PDB file of C-alpha atoms and ligand atoms in Angstrom:
ATOM      1  CA  UNK A   1      -3.447 -10.249 -25.530  1.00  0.00           C
ATOM      2  CA  UNK A   2      -0.954 -12.735 -24.122  1.00  0.00           C
ATOM      3  CA  UNK A   3      -1.890 -15.429 -21.617  1.00  0.00           C
ATOM      4  CA  UNK A   4       1.023 -15.041 -19.254  1.00  0.00           C
ATOM      5  CA  UNK A   5       0.545 -16.007 -15.604  1.00  0.00           C
ATOM      6  CA  UNK A   6      -0.119 -12.959 -13.412  1.00  0.00           C
ATOM      7  CA  UNK A   7       3.087 -11.443 -12.079  1.00  0.00           C
ATOM      8  CA  UNK A   8       1.504 -10.915  -8.668  1.00  0.00           C
ATOM      9  CA  UNK A   9      -1.066 -12.945  -6.780  1.00  0.00           C
ATOM     10  CA  UNK A  10      -2.787 -11.434  -3.747  1.00  0.00           C
ATOM     11  CA  UNK A  11      -4.844 -13.454  -1.318  1.00  0.00           C
ATOM     12  CA  UNK A  12      -6.859 -11.428   1.173  1.00  0.00           C
ATOM     13  CA  UNK A  13      -8.357 -12.942   4.323  1.00  0.00           C
ATOM     14  CA  UNK A  14     -11.190 -10.822   5.646  1.00  0.00           C
ATOM     15  CA  UNK A  15     -14.533 -10.899   7.440  1.00  0.00           C
ATOM     16  CA  UNK A  16     -15.877  -8.553   4.733  1.00  0.00           C
ATOM     17  CA  UNK A  17     -15.074 -10.092   1.328  1.00  0.00           C
ATOM     18  CA  UNK A  18     -17.636  -7.720  -0.229  1.00  0.00           C
ATOM     19  CA  UNK A  19     -15.130  -4.895   0.279  1.00  0.00           C
ATOM     20  CA  UNK A  20     -12.969  -6.371  -2.519  1.00  0.00           C
ATOM     21  CA  UNK A  21     -11.958  -5.604  -5.172  1.00  0.00           C
ATOM     22  CA  UNK A  22     -13.685  -2.293  -4.325  1.00  0.00           C
ATOM     23  CA  UNK A  23     -11.467   0.549  -5.565  1.00  0.00           C
ATOM     24  CA  UNK A  24      -8.981  -2.042  -6.858  1.00  0.00           C
ATOM     25  CA  UNK A  25     -11.534  -2.998  -9.500  1.00  0.00           C
ATOM     26  CA  UNK A  26     -11.376   0.461 -11.090  1.00  0.00           C
ATOM     27  CA  UNK A  27      -8.915   2.583 -13.044  1.00  0.00           C
ATOM     28  CA  UNK A  28      -5.285   1.430 -13.242  1.00  0.00           C
ATOM     29  CA  UNK A  29      -5.527  -1.487 -10.798  1.00  0.00           C
ATOM     30  CA  UNK A  30      -8.884  -2.623 -12.197  1.00  0.00           C
ATOM     31  CA  UNK A  31      -7.602  -2.623 -15.759  1.00  0.00           C
ATOM     32  CA  UNK A  32      -4.531  -4.584 -14.693  1.00  0.00           C
ATOM     33  CA  UNK A  33      -6.783  -7.072 -12.882  1.00  0.00           C
ATOM     34  CA  UNK A  34      -8.860  -7.520 -16.047  1.00  0.00           C
ATOM     35  CA  UNK A  35      -5.721  -7.938 -18.128  1.00  0.00           C
ATOM     36  CA  UNK A  36      -4.451 -10.639 -15.763  1.00  0.00           C
ATOM     37  CA  UNK A  37      -1.329  -8.695 -14.787  1.00  0.00           C
ATOM     38  CA  UNK A  38      -2.234  -9.455 -11.203  1.00  0.00           C
ATOM     39  CA  UNK A  39      -4.835 -11.639  -9.560  1.00  0.00           C
ATOM     40  CA  UNK A  40      -6.857 -11.263  -6.399  1.00  0.00           C
ATOM     41  CA  UNK A  41      -8.455 -13.936  -4.296  1.00  0.00           C
ATOM     42  CA  UNK A  42     -10.614 -12.897  -1.357  1.00  0.00           C
ATOM     43  CA  UNK A  43     -11.410 -15.423   1.350  1.00  0.00           C
ATOM     44  CA  UNK A  44     -13.908 -15.121   4.150  1.00  0.00           C
ATOM     45  CA  UNK A  45     -12.264 -15.870   7.515  1.00  0.00           C
ATOM     46  CA  UNK A  46     -15.706 -16.840   8.830  1.00  0.00           C
ATOM     47  CA  UNK A  47     -15.734 -19.839   6.500  1.00  0.00           C
ATOM     48  CA  UNK A  48     -13.065 -21.357   8.746  1.00  0.00           C
ATOM     49  CA  UNK A  49     -15.179 -21.113  11.900  1.00  0.00           C
ATOM     50  CA  UNK A  50     -16.348 -24.541  13.009  1.00  0.00           C
ATOM     51  CA  UNK A  51     -19.116 -23.975  15.543  1.00  0.00           C
ATOM     52  CA  UNK A  52     -22.813 -23.625  14.835  1.00  0.00           C
ATOM     53  CA  UNK A  53     -22.739 -19.839  15.144  1.00  0.00           C
ATOM     54  CA  UNK A  54     -19.605 -19.445  13.000  1.00  0.00           C
ATOM     55  CA  UNK A  55     -17.860 -17.623  15.836  1.00  0.00           C
ATOM     56  CA  UNK A  56     -14.666 -15.816  14.829  1.00  0.00           C
ATOM     57  CA  UNK A  57     -13.944 -13.736  17.937  1.00  0.00           C
ATOM     58  CA  UNK A  58     -13.965 -13.930  21.712  1.00  0.00           C
ATOM     59  CA  UNK A  59     -13.391 -11.713  24.738  1.00  0.00           C
ATOM     60  CA  UNK A  60      -9.828 -10.612  25.471  1.00  0.00           C
ATOM     61  CA  UNK A  61      -8.072 -12.625  28.142  1.00  0.00           C
ATOM     62  CA  UNK A  62      -7.472 -10.492  31.220  1.00  0.00           C
ATOM     63  CA  UNK A  63     -10.434  -8.270  30.416  1.00  0.00           C
ATOM     64  CA  UNK A  64     -10.663  -5.053  28.486  1.00  0.00           C
ATOM     65  CA  UNK A  65     -12.793  -3.621  25.738  1.00  0.00           C
ATOM     66  CA  UNK A  66     -13.636  -5.221  22.422  1.00  0.00           C
ATOM     67  CA  UNK A  67     -13.134  -8.657  20.960  1.00  0.00           C
ATOM     68  CA  UNK A  68     -10.164 -10.586  19.631  1.00  0.00           C
ATOM     69  CA  UNK A  69      -9.993 -12.762  16.504  1.00  0.00           C
ATOM     70  CA  UNK A  70      -9.616 -16.370  17.569  1.00  0.00           C
ATOM     71  CA  UNK A  71      -6.238 -17.981  16.753  1.00  0.00           C
ATOM     72  CA  UNK A  72      -7.692 -21.352  15.757  1.00  0.00           C
ATOM     73  CA  UNK A  73     -10.127 -19.858  13.240  1.00  0.00           C
ATOM     74  CA  UNK A  74      -7.601 -17.459  11.728  1.00  0.00           C
ATOM     75  CA  UNK A  75      -4.884 -20.147  11.540  1.00  0.00           C
ATOM     76  CA  UNK A  76      -7.299 -22.483   9.754  1.00  0.00           C
ATOM     77  CA  UNK A  77      -8.093 -19.723   7.244  1.00  0.00           C
ATOM     78  CA  UNK A  78      -4.378 -19.072   6.674  1.00  0.00           C
ATOM     79  CA  UNK A  79      -3.589 -22.787   6.305  1.00  0.00           C
ATOM     80  CA  UNK A  80      -6.318 -23.223   3.713  1.00  0.00           C
ATOM     81  CA  UNK A  81      -5.090 -20.275   1.610  1.00  0.00           C
ATOM     82  CA  UNK A  82      -2.472 -20.461  -1.160  1.00  0.00           C
ATOM     83  CA  UNK A  83       0.959 -19.508   0.119  1.00  0.00           C
ATOM     84  CA  UNK A  84       2.609 -17.205  -2.366  1.00  0.00           C
ATOM     85  CA  UNK A  85       5.086 -14.709  -0.953  1.00  0.00           C
ATOM     86  CA  UNK A  86       5.065 -13.248   2.542  1.00  0.00           C
ATOM     87  CA  UNK A  87       2.131 -13.379   4.939  1.00  0.00           C
ATOM     88  CA  UNK A  88       1.167  -9.920   6.096  1.00  0.00           C
ATOM     89  CA  UNK A  89      -1.084  -8.754   8.905  1.00  0.00           C
ATOM     90  CA  UNK A  90      -2.424  -5.226   8.572  1.00  0.00           C
ATOM     91  CA  UNK A  91      -1.838  -3.681  11.988  1.00  0.00           C
ATOM     92  CA  UNK A  92      -1.212  -0.203  13.419  1.00  0.00           C
ATOM     93  CA  UNK A  93       1.663  -1.773  15.410  1.00  0.00           C
ATOM     94  CA  UNK A  94       3.388  -2.941  12.255  1.00  0.00           C
ATOM     95  CA  UNK A  95       6.358  -1.905  10.167  1.00  0.00           C
ATOM     96  CA  UNK A  96       5.397   1.310   8.344  1.00  0.00           C
ATOM     97  CA  UNK A  97       4.414   0.780   4.711  1.00  0.00           C
ATOM     98  CA  UNK A  98       7.017   2.584   2.620  1.00  0.00           C
ATOM     99  CA  UNK A  99       7.742   2.764  -1.095  1.00  0.00           C
ATOM    100  CA  UNK A 100      10.710   0.443  -0.569  1.00  0.00           C
ATOM    101  CA  UNK A 101       8.486  -2.184   1.097  1.00  0.00           C
ATOM    102  CA  UNK A 102       6.011  -1.704  -1.772  1.00  0.00           C
ATOM    103  CA  UNK A 103       8.820  -2.396  -4.268  1.00  0.00           C
ATOM    104  CA  UNK A 104       9.960  -5.424  -2.290  1.00  0.00           C
ATOM    105  CA  UNK A 105       6.458  -6.901  -2.347  1.00  0.00           C
ATOM    106  CA  UNK A 106       5.913  -5.971  -5.990  1.00  0.00           C
ATOM    107  CA  UNK A 107       8.932  -8.065  -6.965  1.00  0.00           C
ATOM    108  CA  UNK A 108       6.564 -10.987  -6.465  1.00  0.00           C
ATOM    109  CA  UNK A 109       5.313 -13.619  -6.458  1.00  0.00           C
ATOM    110  CA  UNK A 110       2.526 -12.191  -4.318  1.00  0.00           C
ATOM    111  CA  UNK A 111       1.370 -12.025  -0.748  1.00  0.00           C
ATOM    112  CA  UNK A 112      -1.267 -13.114   1.687  1.00  0.00           C
ATOM    113  CA  UNK A 113      -2.892 -10.290   3.624  1.00  0.00           C
ATOM    114  CA  UNK A 114      -4.807 -10.776   6.847  1.00  0.00           C
ATOM    115  CA  UNK A 115      -7.288  -7.987   7.577  1.00  0.00           C
ATOM    116  CA  UNK A 116      -8.198  -7.920  11.231  1.00  0.00           C
ATOM    117  CA  UNK A 117     -11.220  -6.332  12.904  1.00  0.00           C
ATOM    118  CA  UNK A 118     -12.218  -5.612  16.497  1.00  0.00           C
ATOM    119  CA  UNK A 119      -9.196  -5.223  18.804  1.00  0.00           C
ATOM    120  CA  UNK A 120      -6.992  -7.346  16.555  1.00  0.00           C
ATOM    121  CA  UNK A 121      -5.843 -10.966  16.516  1.00  0.00           C
ATOM    122  CA  UNK A 122      -4.643 -13.373  19.186  1.00  0.00           C
ATOM    123  CA  UNK A 123      -0.904 -12.725  19.556  1.00  0.00           C
ATOM    124  CA  UNK A 124       0.011 -16.402  19.240  1.00  0.00           C
ATOM    125  CA  UNK A 125      -1.169 -16.739  15.665  1.00  0.00           C
ATOM    126  CA  UNK A 126       1.216 -13.939  14.589  1.00  0.00           C
ATOM    127  CA  UNK A 127       4.266 -15.957  15.626  1.00  0.00           C
ATOM    128  CA  UNK A 128       2.930 -19.393  14.732  1.00  0.00           C
ATOM    129  CA  UNK A 129       1.992 -18.412  11.177  1.00  0.00           C
ATOM    130  CA  UNK A 130       4.888 -16.003  10.636  1.00  0.00           C
ATOM    131  CA  UNK A 131       2.728 -12.937  10.013  1.00  0.00           C
ATOM    132  CA  UNK A 132       4.621  -9.762   9.185  1.00  0.00           C
ATOM    133  CA  UNK A 133       2.753  -6.789  10.650  1.00  0.00           C
ATOM    134  CA  UNK A 134       2.419  -3.793   8.339  1.00  0.00           C
ATOM    135  CA  UNK A 135       0.926  -0.391   9.211  1.00  0.00           C
ATOM    136  CA  UNK A 136      -0.251   2.248   6.770  1.00  0.00           C
ATOM    137  CA  UNK A 137       0.208   5.072   9.274  1.00  0.00           C
ATOM    138  CA  UNK A 138      -0.108   6.303  12.821  1.00  0.00           C
ATOM    139  CA  UNK A 139      -3.890   6.268  13.123  1.00  0.00           C
ATOM    140  CA  UNK A 140      -6.401   3.546  13.878  1.00  0.00           C
ATOM    141  CA  UNK A 141      -8.830   2.210  11.273  1.00  0.00           C
ATOM    142  CA  UNK A 142     -11.820   0.076  12.162  1.00  0.00           C
ATOM    143  CA  UNK A 143     -10.478  -2.781  10.064  1.00  0.00           C
ATOM    144  CA  UNK A 144      -7.554  -3.935   7.959  1.00  0.00           C
ATOM    145  CA  UNK A 145      -9.474  -3.868   4.644  1.00  0.00           C
ATOM    146  CA  UNK A 146      -8.832  -0.227   3.695  1.00  0.00           C
ATOM    147  CA  UNK A 147      -5.180  -0.732   4.668  1.00  0.00           C
ATOM    148  CA  UNK A 148      -4.924  -3.814   2.436  1.00  0.00           C
ATOM    149  CA  UNK A 149      -6.476  -1.851  -0.435  1.00  0.00           C
ATOM    150  CA  UNK A 150      -3.898   0.911   0.074  1.00  0.00           C
ATOM    151  CA  UNK A 151      -1.041  -1.589   0.076  1.00  0.00           C
ATOM    152  CA  UNK A 152      -2.251  -3.442  -3.013  1.00  0.00           C
ATOM    153  CA  UNK A 153      -2.941  -0.207  -4.907  1.00  0.00           C
ATOM    154  CA  UNK A 154       0.651   0.884  -4.292  1.00  0.00           C
ATOM    155  CA  UNK A 155       2.079  -2.511  -5.307  1.00  0.00           C
ATOM    156  CA  UNK A 156      -0.053  -3.045  -8.398  1.00  0.00           C
ATOM    157  CA  UNK A 157       0.748   0.293 -10.037  1.00  0.00           C
ATOM    158  CA  UNK A 158       4.428  -0.740 -10.083  1.00  0.00           C
ATOM    159  CA  UNK A 159       3.875  -4.089 -11.789  1.00  0.00           C
ATOM    160  CA  UNK A 160       5.261  -4.297 -15.324  1.00  0.00           C
ATOM    161  CA  UNK A 161       2.697  -3.108 -17.855  1.00  0.00           C
ATOM    162  CA  UNK A 162       0.434  -1.276 -15.396  1.00  0.00           C
ATOM    163  CA  UNK A 163       1.629   2.307 -15.667  1.00  0.00           C
ATOM    164  CA  UNK A 164       1.713   4.008 -19.022  1.00  0.00           C
ATOM    165  CA  UNK A 165       5.247   5.331 -18.895  1.00  0.00           C
ATOM    166  CA  UNK A 166       7.896   3.740 -16.749  1.00  0.00           C
ATOM    167  CA  UNK A 167       9.573   7.096 -16.201  1.00  0.00           C
ATOM    168  CA  UNK A 168       6.566   8.383 -14.296  1.00  0.00           C
ATOM    169  CA  UNK A 169       7.436   5.862 -11.582  1.00  0.00           C
ATOM    170  CA  UNK A 170      11.063   6.835 -11.277  1.00  0.00           C
ATOM    171  CA  UNK A 171      10.679  10.549 -10.573  1.00  0.00           C
ATOM    172  CA  UNK A 172       7.921  10.205  -8.021  1.00  0.00           C
ATOM    173  CA  UNK A 173       7.753  11.003  -4.348  1.00  0.00           C
ATOM    174  CA  UNK A 174       9.978   8.734  -2.238  1.00  0.00           C
ATOM    175  CA  UNK A 175      11.835   7.312  -5.240  1.00  0.00           C
ATOM    176  CA  UNK A 176      15.373   8.487  -4.563  1.00  0.00           C
ATOM    177  CA  UNK A 177      14.323   9.468  -1.031  1.00  0.00           C
ATOM    178  CA  UNK A 178      12.765  12.843  -1.966  1.00  0.00           C
ATOM    179  CA  UNK A 179       9.273  14.227  -2.423  1.00  0.00           C
ATOM    180  CA  UNK A 180       8.215  15.036  -5.955  1.00  0.00           C
ATOM    181  CA  UNK A 181       8.594  18.431  -7.620  1.00  0.00           C
ATOM    182  CA  UNK A 182       5.437  20.468  -8.430  1.00  0.00           C
ATOM    183  CA  UNK A 183       3.527  19.902 -11.681  1.00  0.00           C
ATOM    184  CA  UNK A 184       1.937  22.366 -14.110  1.00  0.00           C
ATOM    185  CA  UNK A 185      -0.113  22.055 -17.257  1.00  0.00           C
ATOM    186  CA  UNK A 186      -1.888  24.412 -19.663  1.00  0.00           C
ATOM    187  CA  UNK A 187      -3.087  27.165 -19.586  1.00  0.00           C
ATOM    188  CA  UNK A 188       0.310  28.836 -19.231  1.00  0.00           C
ATOM    189  CA  UNK A 189      -1.249  31.749 -17.367  1.00  0.00           C
ATOM    190  CA  UNK A 190      -3.964  30.826 -14.885  1.00  0.00           C
ATOM    191  CA  UNK A 191      -5.526  33.186 -12.302  1.00  0.00           C
ATOM    192  CA  UNK A 192      -2.509  35.458 -12.577  1.00  0.00           C
ATOM    193  CA  UNK A 193       0.099  32.720 -12.076  1.00  0.00           C
ATOM    194  CA  UNK A 194       2.438  31.662 -14.855  1.00  0.00           C
ATOM    195  CA  UNK A 195       4.018  28.262 -15.296  1.00  0.00           C
ATOM    196  CA  UNK A 196       7.678  28.636 -14.239  1.00  0.00           C
ATOM    197  CA  UNK A 197       9.523  29.799 -17.374  1.00  0.00           C
ATOM    198  CA  UNK A 198      12.200  27.131 -17.206  1.00  0.00           C
ATOM    199  CA  UNK A 199       9.578  24.401 -17.806  1.00  0.00           C
ATOM    200  CA  UNK A 200       8.666  26.051 -21.126  1.00  0.00           C
ATOM    201  CA  UNK A 201      12.285  26.709 -22.145  1.00  0.00           C
ATOM    202  CA  UNK A 202      12.925  23.376 -23.840  1.00  0.00           C
ATOM    203  CA  UNK A 203      16.285  23.266 -22.042  1.00  0.00           C
ATOM    204  CA  UNK A 204      16.220  19.720 -20.676  1.00  0.00           C
ATOM    205  CA  UNK A 205      19.274  20.130 -18.493  1.00  0.00           C
ATOM    206  CA  UNK A 206      17.871  23.279 -16.890  1.00  0.00           C
ATOM    207  CA  UNK A 207      14.515  21.559 -16.399  1.00  0.00           C
ATOM    208  CA  UNK A 208      16.141  18.577 -14.719  1.00  0.00           C
ATOM    209  CA  UNK A 209      18.123  20.941 -12.459  1.00  0.00           C
ATOM    210  CA  UNK A 210      14.942  22.875 -11.553  1.00  0.00           C
ATOM    211  CA  UNK A 211      13.051  19.684 -10.720  1.00  0.00           C
ATOM    212  CA  UNK A 212      15.867  18.443  -8.508  1.00  0.00           C
ATOM    213  CA  UNK A 213      16.083  21.790  -6.697  1.00  0.00           C
ATOM    214  CA  UNK A 214      12.333  21.814  -6.088  1.00  0.00           C
ATOM    215  CA  UNK A 215      12.432  18.210  -4.856  1.00  0.00           C
ATOM    216  CA  UNK A 216      15.168  19.059  -2.392  1.00  0.00           C
ATOM    217  CA  UNK A 217      13.565  22.291  -1.161  1.00  0.00           C
ATOM    218  CA  UNK A 218      10.168  20.658  -0.661  1.00  0.00           C
ATOM    219  CA  UNK A 219      11.587  17.658   1.159  1.00  0.00           C
ATOM    220  CA  UNK A 220      13.696  19.859   3.407  1.00  0.00           C
ATOM    221  CA  UNK A 221      10.716  22.071   4.308  1.00  0.00           C
ATOM    222  CA  UNK A 222       8.027  19.414   4.679  1.00  0.00           C
ATOM    223  CA  UNK A 223       9.778  16.217   5.656  1.00  0.00           C
ATOM    224  CA  UNK A 224      12.960  16.852   7.635  1.00  0.00           C
ATOM    225  CA  UNK A 225      12.967  13.122   8.462  1.00  0.00           C
ATOM    226  CA  UNK A 226      13.298  12.166   4.788  1.00  0.00           C
ATOM    227  CA  UNK A 227      15.804  14.934   4.150  1.00  0.00           C
ATOM    228  CA  UNK A 228      17.941  13.781   7.059  1.00  0.00           C
ATOM    229  CA  UNK A 229      17.966  10.235   5.693  1.00  0.00           C
ATOM    230  CA  UNK A 230      18.758  11.473   2.165  1.00  0.00           C
ATOM    231  CA  UNK A 231      21.487  13.931   3.165  1.00  0.00           C
ATOM    232  CA  UNK A 232      22.789  12.882   6.581  1.00  0.00           C
ATOM    233  CA  UNK A 233      24.270  15.828   8.483  1.00  0.00           C
ATOM    234  CA  UNK A 234      22.868  18.475   6.105  1.00  0.00           C
ATOM    235  CA  UNK A 235      19.712  19.471   7.969  1.00  0.00           C
TER     236      UNK A 235
HETATM  237  N1  LIG B   1      -6.546  -2.388  19.157  1.00  0.00           N
HETATM  238  C1  LIG B   1      -5.676  -2.189  18.046  1.00  0.00           C
HETATM  239  C2  LIG B   1      -6.389  -1.527  16.861  1.00  0.00           C
HETATM  240  C3  LIG B   1      -7.418  -2.398  16.228  1.00  0.00           C
HETATM  241  S1  LIG B   1      -8.120  -1.662  14.818  1.00  0.00           S
HETATM  242  C4  LIG B   1      -4.484  -1.312  18.458  1.00  0.00           C
HETATM  243  O1  LIG B   1      -4.656  -0.449  19.280  1.00  0.00           O
HETATM  244  O2  LIG B   1      -3.383  -1.520  17.909  1.00  0.00           O
HETATM  245  C5  LIG B   1      -8.755  -3.060  13.978  1.00  0.00           C
HETATM  246  C6  LIG B   1      -7.911  -3.579  12.835  1.00  0.00           C
HETATM  247  O3  LIG B   1      -7.828  -2.583  11.816  1.00  0.00           O
HETATM  248  C7  LIG B   1      -6.484  -3.911  13.160  1.00  0.00           C
HETATM  249  O4  LIG B   1      -6.357  -5.169  13.766  1.00  0.00           O
HETATM  250  C8  LIG B   1      -5.827  -3.850  11.786  1.00  0.00           C
HETATM  251  O5  LIG B   1      -6.043  -5.032  11.036  1.00  0.00           O
HETATM  252  C9  LIG B   1      -6.583  -2.701  11.129  1.00  0.00           C
HETATM  253  N2  LIG B   1      -5.862  -1.429  11.241  1.00  0.00           N
HETATM  254  C10 LIG B   1      -6.214  -0.374  12.015  1.00  0.00           C
HETATM  255  N3  LIG B   1      -5.358   0.647  11.857  1.00  0.00           N
HETATM  256  C11 LIG B   1      -4.427   0.256  10.960  1.00  0.00           C
HETATM  257  C12 LIG B   1      -3.271   0.881  10.395  1.00  0.00           C
HETATM  258  N4  LIG B   1      -2.900   2.096  10.726  1.00  0.00           N
HETATM  259  N5  LIG B   1      -2.563   0.160   9.491  1.00  0.00           N
HETATM  260  C13 LIG B   1      -2.915  -1.095   9.152  1.00  0.00           C
HETATM  261  N6  LIG B   1      -4.005  -1.732   9.655  1.00  0.00           N
HETATM  262  C14 LIG B   1      -4.755  -1.074  10.551  1.00  0.00           C
END
């Protein structure tokens, strides 16, 4: 085993440090963590609260439901954290997490991820600390932690040495702007359905053509938005 520095360092700011590494400690990401391919540092935002009750939130100005993370406490937590790579704030209002953003982040050296809770964070801290808002989809979670785990899972599997075969990354959904083709494995005949003959033909050109056709047909049928971006004017 070599003792190279990790190629990606993640710092997560959260009110629930116990949620980490969670699923990131298992399987592919967990093995990579053990091997030192990436590193993870979880910091409790509450540790930056200064009052007796360790208050991290307060009522929203102007009224309304819920609570808001205080800018002074969150800024102190950010300032005390290592600054490697961009500072992200998990937020349903953010830039959608896409495979290209995942690749951009995976290029290193790492990132800082703020996981909010309650109604979110005071708007001023977003600008003052240059937080880039990232959303994992058009739905609302109760906290940023599951979103951060999703983001890191996607980034870590692309780091050099994490996935068994590099090729399995290149043909996947969203790489090249298309969804992935269907997969089959033995038995050749299962519940009356055969594996498409071309996949058993040994004809690599024909197989590549079949995969590409399936990718295009699936993308066209299921994700007209992706298809439009891939083949402008051909919808
Ligand atoms: N009031 C906010 C939602 C707060 S949900 C709104 O309407 O926009 C509480 C926290 O969970 C958020 O601050 C964010 O950190 C996280 N979160 C919720 N949904 C998310 C999503 N789709 N993507 C990323 N983070 C999300």
